[in-house]
């Protein structure tokens, strides 16, 4: 993964001569709707496409994923998360451009985008096994088990525990009361609630998902960012110290479990890849549904995601965990560690503000991931079968709620790795086409060929 994701991203940066960074401002202009073409093929506009992917990427990876990275890899792991984001911006520019450039059609004749389509349309039918490999891994990788697991954990460890609902005397909501099968009753109840809520949205397809995400994502980012900013401002004098700790520990690994540098790097890369999903292929599936005739524009919109997701949100979470000392508490992990940080930084209200954020983060991610999985099944079995994935999907929400975090992380990390292999291979092979299209696009822009769209 280090070679594929980071090495591939560095290649894209150099090969494009830093084109994504040089045109960052234009990407924001496209996102604002300045170049909107309502008659272009696709299902959703640029902002809805970005919101849908941010609904998936700005999620539990930013809250509990950062906590897991710190707990196992130490502060240095955050530095390697930054690296995945910086090179990930170039990767997303390439994958999202290709998702529009080589859109295919499903069995119903509807336009579709994503790695499986740009592999088969761009590289040819002989590469279809690579596209099938991606789609099979995507069926499991795009399940929301991590989100449902961590949402269930924070409800159990904060609301239920703090209100004394974990004892054997309160049998109905008892978190420690185990059923005969060995699962917590509170986890089962939470799983059923999540299944019910998510089902209301995901059966409406990408248009409903994009509509809901466009309203919830800006709200959730605002609440979360303001809360973390408050904690950072209260400890502002410590920022230089912890910034240097992150950088220095990235190359020593002294704070990592066992003091191993390899643990620091691998955890940073894994959590960074899970958080911003650059090179995994999920982002290309959402952006492939955007209404546009200009592939490069969608690439510019897509590249904004790692900057927002990892460089902004993940970094703020990391500083909150470091400044409050929560990362040194070995008795907690994942989302509970972040809850400790919020409770320390904002007594009384902190953990409840986090619960609100976690709920919106988790739910919006669950909405978007279902779309990714249906696209994978659509490619494998035809459009008439894609809706069957949603039944498997809501079942996986329940499974994630009642299983251990270690099992969930290992399964999803493994599937993301499998998805990254065909995505990065296809993108590397088609990268000259992206550079060629970019040169043509910016030459036309310079001539003023499109003042709006």
Short mmCIF file of C-alpha atoms in Angstrom, two decimals:
data_model
loop_
_atom_site.label_atom_id
_atom_site.label_comp_id
_atom_site.label_asym_id
_atom_site.label_seq_id
_atom_site.Cartn_x
_atom_site.Cartn_y
_atom_site.Cartn_z
CA UNK A 1 0.00 0.00 0.00
CA UNK A 2 2.92 2.35 0.73
CA UNK A 3 4.28 1.80 -2.80
CA UNK A 4 0.88 1.92 -4.51
CA UNK A 5 -0.84 4.80 -2.69
CA UNK A 6 2.05 7.07 -1.71
CA UNK A 7 4.38 6.10 -4.55
CA UNK A 8 1.53 6.34 -7.08
CA UNK A 9 0.45 9.72 -5.70
CA UNK A 10 4.00 11.11 -5.95
CA UNK A 11 4.15 9.89 -9.55
CA UNK A 12 0.86 11.67 -10.37
CA UNK A 13 2.16 14.88 -8.78
CA UNK A 14 5.41 14.91 -10.76
CA UNK A 15 3.86 13.63 -14.01
CA UNK A 16 1.20 16.37 -13.94
CA UNK A 17 3.80 19.00 -12.93
CA UNK A 18 1.79 19.81 -9.81
CA UNK A 19 -1.24 20.72 -11.95
CA UNK A 20 -3.87 19.99 -9.22
CA UNK A 21 -2.19 22.41 -6.78
CA UNK A 22 -1.65 25.10 -9.41
CA UNK A 23 -5.38 25.08 -10.19
CA UNK A 24 -6.79 24.77 -6.66
CA UNK A 25 -8.63 28.09 -6.99
CA UNK A 26 -10.32 26.98 -10.21
CA UNK A 27 -11.51 23.83 -8.42
CA UNK A 28 -13.30 26.01 -5.85
CA UNK A 29 -14.86 28.05 -8.69
CA UNK A 30 -16.20 24.86 -10.28
CA UNK A 31 -17.56 23.72 -6.91
CA UNK A 32 -19.36 27.04 -6.41
CA UNK A 33 -21.51 26.36 -9.49
CA UNK A 34 -19.94 28.94 -11.77
CA UNK A 35 -19.59 26.39 -14.59
CA UNK A 36 -22.79 24.41 -13.92
CA UNK A 37 -24.32 22.81 -17.02
CA UNK A 38 -27.86 21.59 -16.20
CA UNK A 39 -28.14 19.73 -19.52
CA UNK A 40 -24.94 17.72 -19.08
CA UNK A 41 -25.21 13.92 -18.63
CA UNK A 42 -25.20 12.67 -15.04
CA UNK A 43 -27.40 12.53 -11.93
CA UNK A 44 -26.04 15.14 -9.48
CA UNK A 45 -24.21 18.48 -9.61
CA UNK A 46 -20.58 19.13 -8.59
CA UNK A 47 -21.48 20.23 -5.06
CA UNK A 48 -23.70 17.20 -4.47
CA UNK A 49 -20.96 14.91 -5.80
CA UNK A 50 -18.42 16.47 -3.41
CA UNK A 51 -20.94 16.35 -0.54
CA UNK A 52 -21.69 12.69 -1.23
CA UNK A 53 -18.02 11.73 -1.18
CA UNK A 54 -17.32 13.95 1.85
CA UNK A 55 -20.28 12.29 3.57
CA UNK A 56 -18.31 9.08 3.19
CA UNK A 57 -14.76 10.35 3.72
CA UNK A 58 -15.41 12.93 6.47
CA UNK A 59 -16.67 10.41 8.94
CA UNK A 60 -15.49 8.02 11.58
CA UNK A 61 -12.02 7.87 10.03
CA UNK A 62 -11.57 11.48 11.13
CA UNK A 63 -12.82 10.93 14.68
CA UNK A 64 -12.00 7.40 15.79
CA UNK A 65 -9.55 6.60 12.96
CA UNK A 66 -7.20 9.34 14.17
CA UNK A 67 -7.55 8.03 17.74
CA UNK A 68 -6.66 4.51 16.58
CA UNK A 69 -3.64 5.86 14.66
CA UNK A 70 -2.41 7.74 17.76
CA UNK A 71 -3.08 4.83 20.09
CA UNK A 72 -1.09 2.34 18.00
CA UNK A 73 1.35 4.44 15.97
CA UNK A 74 1.85 7.46 18.23
CA UNK A 75 1.96 11.12 17.10
CA UNK A 76 4.23 10.27 14.15
CA UNK A 77 1.37 8.38 12.46
CA UNK A 78 -0.37 11.74 11.94
CA UNK A 79 2.55 12.94 9.80
CA UNK A 80 2.12 9.94 7.49
CA UNK A 81 -1.61 10.66 7.32
CA UNK A 82 -0.65 14.14 6.06
CA UNK A 83 1.57 12.58 3.40
CA UNK A 84 -1.29 10.39 2.15
CA UNK A 85 -3.47 13.52 1.91
CA UNK A 86 -0.91 15.65 0.06
CA UNK A 87 -0.21 13.01 -2.57
CA UNK A 88 -3.84 11.86 -2.36
CA UNK A 89 -4.97 15.19 -3.82
CA UNK A 90 -3.10 14.34 -7.03
CA UNK A 91 -4.46 10.78 -6.98
CA UNK A 92 -8.06 12.00 -6.65
CA UNK A 93 -7.53 14.49 -9.47
CA UNK A 94 -6.57 11.59 -11.75
CA UNK A 95 -9.19 9.05 -10.60
CA UNK A 96 -12.09 11.53 -10.63
CA UNK A 97 -11.10 12.87 -14.06
CA UNK A 98 -11.03 9.31 -15.41
CA UNK A 99 -14.43 8.59 -13.82
CA UNK A 100 -15.99 11.14 -16.21
CA UNK A 101 -13.65 10.60 -19.16
CA UNK A 102 -14.43 6.88 -19.43
CA UNK A 103 -18.01 6.51 -18.28
CA UNK A 104 -19.72 3.32 -19.33
CA UNK A 105 -23.31 2.10 -19.52
CA UNK A 106 -25.00 -0.52 -17.40
CA UNK A 107 -27.44 -3.17 -18.66
CA UNK A 108 -30.27 -0.60 -18.60
CA UNK A 109 -28.28 1.81 -20.76
CA UNK A 110 -27.72 4.29 -17.92
CA UNK A 111 -24.39 6.16 -17.72
CA UNK A 112 -22.13 4.95 -14.90
CA UNK A 113 -18.65 5.91 -13.67
CA UNK A 114 -15.99 4.42 -11.45
CA UNK A 115 -12.77 2.36 -11.60
CA UNK A 116 -14.54 -0.70 -13.01
CA UNK A 117 -15.84 1.39 -15.93
CA UNK A 118 -12.69 3.34 -16.71
CA UNK A 119 -10.68 0.11 -16.57
CA UNK A 120 -12.94 -1.63 -19.11
CA UNK A 121 -13.67 1.47 -21.26
CA UNK A 122 -10.18 2.95 -21.10
CA UNK A 123 -7.96 -0.15 -21.12
CA UNK A 124 -10.24 -2.48 -23.06
CA UNK A 125 -12.30 -5.60 -22.40
CA UNK A 126 -9.23 -7.78 -21.82
CA UNK A 127 -8.74 -5.90 -18.54
CA UNK A 128 -12.23 -6.74 -17.33
CA UNK A 129 -10.96 -9.30 -14.74
CA UNK A 130 -9.26 -6.37 -12.97
CA UNK A 131 -12.57 -4.48 -12.93
CA UNK A 132 -14.38 -7.58 -11.60
CA UNK A 133 -11.73 -7.94 -8.87
CA UNK A 134 -12.39 -4.33 -7.80
CA UNK A 135 -16.15 -4.83 -7.74
CA UNK A 136 -16.01 -8.03 -5.66
CA UNK A 137 -13.74 -6.35 -3.07
CA UNK A 138 -16.06 -3.32 -3.14
CA UNK A 139 -19.08 -5.39 -2.13
CA UNK A 140 -17.49 -5.95 1.29
CA UNK A 141 -15.22 -2.89 1.49
CA UNK A 142 -18.18 -0.56 1.00
CA UNK A 143 -20.14 -1.92 3.94
CA UNK A 144 -20.59 0.51 6.87
CA UNK A 145 -19.53 -1.86 9.65
CA UNK A 146 -16.87 0.52 11.02
CA UNK A 147 -19.40 3.37 11.27
CA UNK A 148 -22.10 1.32 12.98
CA UNK A 149 -19.51 -0.25 15.31
CA UNK A 150 -18.10 3.07 16.50
CA UNK A 151 -21.49 4.77 16.82
CA UNK A 152 -22.72 1.87 18.94
CA UNK A 153 -19.53 2.04 21.04
CA UNK A 154 -19.86 5.74 21.88
CA UNK A 155 -23.54 5.36 22.81
CA UNK A 156 -22.61 2.42 25.07
CA UNK A 157 -19.53 4.04 26.64
CA UNK A 158 -21.01 7.52 27.21
CA UNK A 159 -24.80 7.76 27.31
CA UNK A 160 -25.46 4.32 28.81
CA UNK A 161 -22.40 4.15 31.08
CA UNK A 162 -22.66 7.70 32.43
CA UNK A 163 -26.32 7.31 33.25
CA UNK A 164 -25.85 4.02 35.06
CA UNK A 165 -27.57 1.94 32.39
CA UNK A 166 -24.87 -0.69 32.18
CA UNK A 167 -25.80 -2.64 35.29
CA UNK A 168 -27.61 -5.94 35.52
CA UNK A 169 -30.62 -4.28 37.19
CA UNK A 170 -31.59 -2.37 34.05
CA UNK A 171 -32.11 -5.33 31.77
CA UNK A 172 -33.75 -3.54 28.84
CA UNK A 173 -30.87 -1.15 27.98
CA UNK A 174 -28.14 -2.99 29.88
CA UNK A 175 -24.90 -2.65 27.91
CA UNK A 176 -23.13 -5.32 29.96
CA UNK A 177 -26.12 -7.65 29.95
CA UNK A 178 -25.24 -10.35 27.46
CA UNK A 179 -27.77 -12.41 25.56
CA UNK A 180 -27.38 -16.18 25.30
CA UNK A 181 -25.39 -15.70 22.07
CA UNK A 182 -22.87 -13.50 23.93
CA UNK A 183 -23.82 -10.12 22.42
CA UNK A 184 -24.77 -6.99 24.36
CA UNK A 185 -28.48 -6.26 24.31
CA UNK A 186 -27.82 -2.50 23.94
CA UNK A 187 -25.71 -3.17 20.81
CA UNK A 188 -28.50 -5.26 19.29
CA UNK A 189 -31.07 -2.52 19.95
CA UNK A 190 -28.74 0.14 18.50
CA UNK A 191 -28.14 -2.01 15.43
CA UNK A 192 -31.88 -2.32 14.79
CA UNK A 193 -32.35 1.47 15.16
CA UNK A 194 -29.54 2.20 12.67
CA UNK A 195 -30.89 -0.31 10.16
CA UNK A 196 -34.30 1.40 10.30
CA UNK A 197 -32.90 4.94 9.85
CA UNK A 198 -30.53 4.12 6.99
CA UNK A 199 -33.16 2.08 5.12
CA UNK A 200 -35.37 5.19 4.83
CA UNK A 201 -32.74 6.96 2.70
CA UNK A 202 -30.67 4.39 0.81
CA UNK A 203 -33.57 2.80 -1.04
CA UNK A 204 -34.10 6.19 -2.74
CA UNK A 205 -30.85 5.98 -4.77
CA UNK A 206 -28.04 8.50 -5.40
CA UNK A 207 -30.37 11.46 -6.01
CA UNK A 208 -31.90 11.19 -2.53
CA UNK A 209 -28.49 10.44 -1.01
CA UNK A 210 -26.95 13.50 -2.71
CA UNK A 211 -29.91 15.67 -1.64
CA UNK A 212 -29.65 14.63 2.03
CA UNK A 213 -25.83 14.75 2.07
CA UNK A 214 -25.72 18.29 0.63
CA UNK A 215 -27.73 19.48 3.65
CA UNK A 216 -26.14 17.44 6.43
CA UNK A 217 -22.43 17.49 5.48
CA UNK A 218 -21.81 21.27 5.81
CA UNK A 219 -23.68 21.25 9.15
CA UNK A 220 -21.73 18.34 10.60
CA UNK A 221 -18.36 19.74 9.53
CA UNK A 222 -19.23 23.15 11.04
CA UNK A 223 -20.33 21.72 14.42
CA UNK A 224 -17.32 19.42 14.68
CA UNK A 225 -14.76 22.01 13.55
CA UNK A 226 -16.08 24.71 15.93
CA UNK A 227 -15.96 22.25 18.86
CA UNK A 228 -12.38 21.18 18.13
CA UNK A 229 -11.29 24.79 17.46
CA UNK A 230 -12.51 25.70 20.97
CA UNK A 231 -10.31 22.96 22.49
CA UNK A 232 -7.29 24.03 20.40
CA UNK A 233 -7.69 27.76 21.21
CA UNK A 234 -7.77 26.96 24.93
CA UNK A 235 -4.41 25.19 24.49
CA UNK A 236 -3.01 27.37 21.70
CA UNK A 237 0.44 27.76 23.33
CA UNK A 238 0.97 23.99 23.00
CA UNK A 239 0.49 23.90 19.19
CA UNK A 240 4.20 24.34 18.25
CA UNK A 241 5.25 21.62 20.72
CA UNK A 242 2.78 19.03 19.42
CA UNK A 243 3.43 19.95 15.80
CA UNK A 244 7.13 19.25 16.33
CA UNK A 245 6.27 16.03 18.23
CA UNK A 246 4.27 14.79 15.22
CA UNK A 247 7.08 15.55 12.77
CA UNK A 248 9.96 14.24 14.91
CA UNK A 249 8.14 11.06 15.96
CA UNK A 250 7.34 10.27 12.32
CA UNK A 251 11.00 9.34 11.78
CA UNK A 252 11.85 7.84 15.18
CA UNK A 253 8.74 5.90 16.21
CA UNK A 254 9.60 6.37 19.89
CA UNK A 255 5.95 6.86 20.94
CA UNK A 256 4.60 3.95 18.91
CA UNK A 257 3.61 0.58 20.34
CA UNK A 258 6.92 -1.21 20.78
CA UNK A 259 8.83 1.80 19.43
CA UNK A 260 8.79 0.46 15.86
CA UNK A 261 9.05 3.00 13.01
CA UNK A 262 7.30 0.55 10.70
CA UNK A 263 4.25 0.60 13.00
CA UNK A 264 4.17 4.41 12.80
CA UNK A 265 4.33 4.52 9.00
CA UNK A 266 1.96 1.61 8.33
CA UNK A 267 -0.66 2.94 10.75
CA UNK A 268 -0.43 6.44 9.31
CA UNK A 269 -0.81 5.15 5.74
CA UNK A 270 -3.66 2.78 6.65
CA UNK A 271 -5.62 5.36 8.62
CA UNK A 272 -4.91 8.05 6.03
CA UNK A 273 -6.12 5.82 3.22
CA UNK A 274 -9.21 4.88 5.22
CA UNK A 275 -9.91 8.51 6.02
CA UNK A 276 -9.56 10.26 2.65
CA UNK A 277 -9.95 7.15 0.42
CA UNK A 278 -7.61 8.55 -2.26
CA UNK A 279 -6.75 5.73 -4.67
CA UNK A 280 -9.26 3.31 -3.17
CA UNK A 281 -11.80 3.95 -5.96
CA UNK A 282 -14.88 4.90 -3.94
CA UNK A 283 -14.48 8.58 -4.78
CA UNK A 284 -14.48 7.83 -8.52
CA UNK A 285 -17.83 6.03 -8.24
CA UNK A 286 -19.56 9.08 -6.71
CA UNK A 287 -17.92 11.65 -9.00
CA UNK A 288 -18.77 9.47 -12.01
CA UNK A 289 -22.42 10.46 -11.46
CA UNK A 290 -21.72 14.22 -11.71
CA UNK A 291 -23.47 16.36 -14.34
CA UNK A 292 -20.59 17.54 -16.50
CA UNK A 293 -19.06 17.20 -19.95
CA UNK A 294 -15.62 18.25 -18.73
CA UNK A 295 -13.73 15.41 -16.96
CA UNK A 296 -10.99 17.74 -15.68
CA UNK A 297 -13.52 19.83 -13.75
CA UNK A 298 -14.61 16.82 -11.76
CA UNK A 299 -10.98 15.96 -11.08
CA UNK A 300 -10.45 19.46 -9.66
CA UNK A 301 -13.51 19.10 -7.41
CA UNK A 302 -12.44 15.63 -6.25
CA UNK A 303 -8.95 16.77 -5.27
CA UNK A 304 -10.42 19.15 -2.66
CA UNK A 305 -11.53 16.19 -0.53
CA UNK A 306 -8.17 15.14 1.04
CA UNK A 307 -7.48 18.79 1.90
CA UNK A 308 -10.79 19.11 3.75
CA UNK A 309 -10.85 15.60 5.16
CA UNK A 310 -7.29 14.87 6.31
CA UNK A 311 -5.33 18.13 6.32
CA UNK A 312 -8.14 20.02 8.09
CA UNK A 313 -10.47 17.70 10.04
CA UNK A 314 -8.02 14.89 10.92
CA UNK A 315 -5.32 17.36 11.99
CA UNK A 316 -7.73 19.19 14.28
CA UNK A 317 -8.83 15.91 15.85
CA UNK A 318 -5.20 14.90 16.38
CA UNK A 319 -4.36 18.17 18.16
CA UNK A 320 -7.42 17.83 20.40
CA UNK A 321 -6.35 14.28 21.37
CA UNK A 322 -2.74 15.36 21.98
CA UNK A 323 -3.51 18.57 23.90
CA UNK A 324 -5.96 16.92 26.30
CA UNK A 325 -3.63 13.96 26.91
CA UNK A 326 -6.35 11.50 25.89
CA UNK A 327 -3.95 9.67 23.54
CA UNK A 328 -1.86 8.49 26.50
CA UNK A 329 -4.86 6.79 28.18
CA UNK A 330 -4.27 3.11 27.40
CA UNK A 331 -7.63 2.09 28.91
CA UNK A 332 -9.57 3.57 25.98
CA UNK A 333 -9.36 3.24 22.21
CA UNK A 334 -11.09 4.44 19.06
CA UNK A 335 -14.11 6.68 19.50
CA UNK A 336 -14.00 6.43 23.32
CA UNK A 337 -10.55 8.06 23.32
CA UNK A 338 -11.97 11.00 21.35
CA UNK A 339 -14.88 11.19 23.80
CA UNK A 340 -12.38 11.46 26.68
CA UNK A 341 -10.61 14.31 24.83
CA UNK A 342 -13.87 16.19 24.26
CA UNK A 343 -14.95 15.68 27.86
CA UNK A 344 -11.58 16.96 29.09
CA UNK A 345 -11.51 19.93 26.70
CA UNK A 346 -15.17 20.89 27.19
CA UNK A 347 -16.39 19.53 30.54
CA UNK A 348 -20.04 18.41 30.81
CA UNK A 349 -21.00 19.23 27.20
CA UNK A 350 -17.99 17.83 25.28
CA UNK A 351 -18.98 14.20 25.00
CA UNK A 352 -22.58 15.09 24.06
CA UNK A 353 -21.42 17.43 21.29
CA UNK A 354 -19.25 14.57 20.02
CA UNK A 355 -22.22 12.19 20.05
CA UNK A 356 -24.20 14.61 17.84
CA UNK A 357 -21.25 14.88 15.42
CA UNK A 358 -20.62 11.13 15.44
CA UNK A 359 -24.28 10.42 14.74
CA UNK A 360 -24.35 12.72 11.69
CA UNK A 361 -20.90 11.58 10.50
CA UNK A 362 -21.88 7.91 10.75
CA UNK A 363 -25.35 8.21 9.24
CA UNK A 364 -24.20 10.26 6.22
CA UNK A 365 -21.34 7.83 5.58
CA UNK A 366 -23.79 4.93 5.71
CA UNK A 367 -25.98 6.67 3.14
CA UNK A 368 -23.16 7.10 0.62
CA UNK A 369 -21.47 3.73 1.00
CA UNK A 370 -24.67 1.95 -0.01
CA UNK A 371 -24.47 3.68 -3.39
CA UNK A 372 -20.91 2.43 -3.89
CA UNK A 373 -21.90 -1.16 -3.17
CA UNK A 374 -24.92 -1.09 -5.50
CA UNK A 375 -22.65 0.17 -8.30
CA UNK A 376 -20.32 -2.79 -7.73
CA UNK A 377 -23.21 -5.27 -7.87
CA UNK A 378 -24.63 -3.42 -10.88
CA UNK A 379 -21.36 -4.02 -12.73
CA UNK A 380 -21.13 -7.67 -11.67
CA UNK A 381 -24.74 -8.80 -12.02
CA UNK A 382 -26.62 -6.16 -14.02
CA UNK A 383 -28.77 -3.15 -13.12
CA UNK A 384 -31.82 -5.32 -12.42
CA UNK A 385 -29.99 -6.96 -9.50
CA UNK A 386 -28.24 -3.94 -7.94
CA UNK A 387 -31.04 -3.25 -5.41
CA UNK A 388 -30.38 -6.61 -3.75
CA UNK A 389 -27.14 -5.16 -2.36
CA UNK A 390 -29.08 -2.85 -0.05
CA UNK A 391 -30.46 -5.85 1.85
CA UNK A 392 -26.94 -7.20 2.41
CA UNK A 393 -25.87 -3.65 3.28
CA UNK A 394 -28.39 -3.08 6.07
CA UNK A 395 -27.56 -6.55 7.43
CA UNK A 396 -23.86 -5.50 7.61
CA UNK A 397 -24.88 -2.44 9.67
CA UNK A 398 -26.34 -4.78 12.26
CA UNK A 399 -23.28 -7.08 12.15
CA UNK A 400 -20.95 -4.10 12.67
CA UNK A 401 -22.95 -2.99 15.71
CA UNK A 402 -22.45 -6.24 17.60
CA UNK A 403 -18.89 -7.31 16.62
CA UNK A 404 -15.48 -6.17 17.90
CA UNK A 405 -13.60 -3.15 16.53
CA UNK A 406 -10.49 -5.25 15.74
CA UNK A 407 -12.43 -7.63 13.52
CA UNK A 408 -14.14 -4.76 11.69
CA UNK A 409 -10.92 -2.78 11.10
CA UNK A 410 -9.01 -5.80 9.78
CA UNK A 411 -11.80 -6.75 7.39
CA UNK A 412 -12.39 -3.25 5.97
CA UNK A 413 -8.64 -2.42 5.76
CA UNK A 414 -8.10 -5.67 3.85
CA UNK A 415 -10.89 -4.96 1.38
CA UNK A 416 -9.73 -1.36 0.86
CA UNK A 417 -6.28 -2.73 0.01
CA UNK A 418 -7.83 -5.10 -2.53
CA UNK A 419 -9.82 -2.21 -4.06
CA UNK A 420 -6.71 -0.01 -4.27
CA UNK A 421 -4.76 -2.51 -6.39
CA UNK A 422 -6.97 -2.37 -9.54
CA UNK A 423 -7.82 1.32 -9.01
CA UNK A 424 -4.18 2.42 -8.90
CA UNK A 425 -3.06 0.06 -11.71
CA UNK A 426 -5.82 1.36 -13.99
CA UNK A 427 -5.15 5.00 -13.07
CA UNK A 428 -1.38 4.70 -13.59
CA UNK A 429 -1.87 3.14 -17.03
CA UNK A 430 -4.39 5.81 -18.10
CA UNK A 431 -2.53 8.76 -16.54
CA UNK A 432 -1.17 10.06 -19.90
CA UNK A 433 -4.79 10.49 -21.06
CA UNK A 434 -5.53 12.66 -18.00
CA UNK A 435 -2.51 14.90 -18.58
CA UNK A 436 -3.45 15.24 -22.26
CA UNK A 437 -7.05 16.18 -21.37
CA UNK A 438 -5.83 18.64 -18.72
CA UNK A 439 -3.56 20.46 -21.17
CA UNK A 440 -6.43 20.74 -23.65
CA UNK A 441 -8.87 21.94 -20.97
CA UNK A 442 -6.64 24.67 -19.55
CA UNK A 443 -5.66 25.81 -23.05
CA UNK A 444 -9.37 26.29 -23.85
CA UNK A 445 -9.90 28.01 -20.50
CA UNK A 446 -7.05 30.42 -21.27
CA UNK A 447 -8.67 31.24 -24.62
CA UNK A 448 -11.96 31.97 -22.84
CA UNK A 449 -13.87 29.19 -24.61
CA UNK A 450 -16.18 28.78 -21.62
CA UNK A 451 -16.93 31.81 -19.50
CA UNK A 452 -19.62 29.85 -17.63
CA UNK A 453 -19.90 26.24 -18.91
#
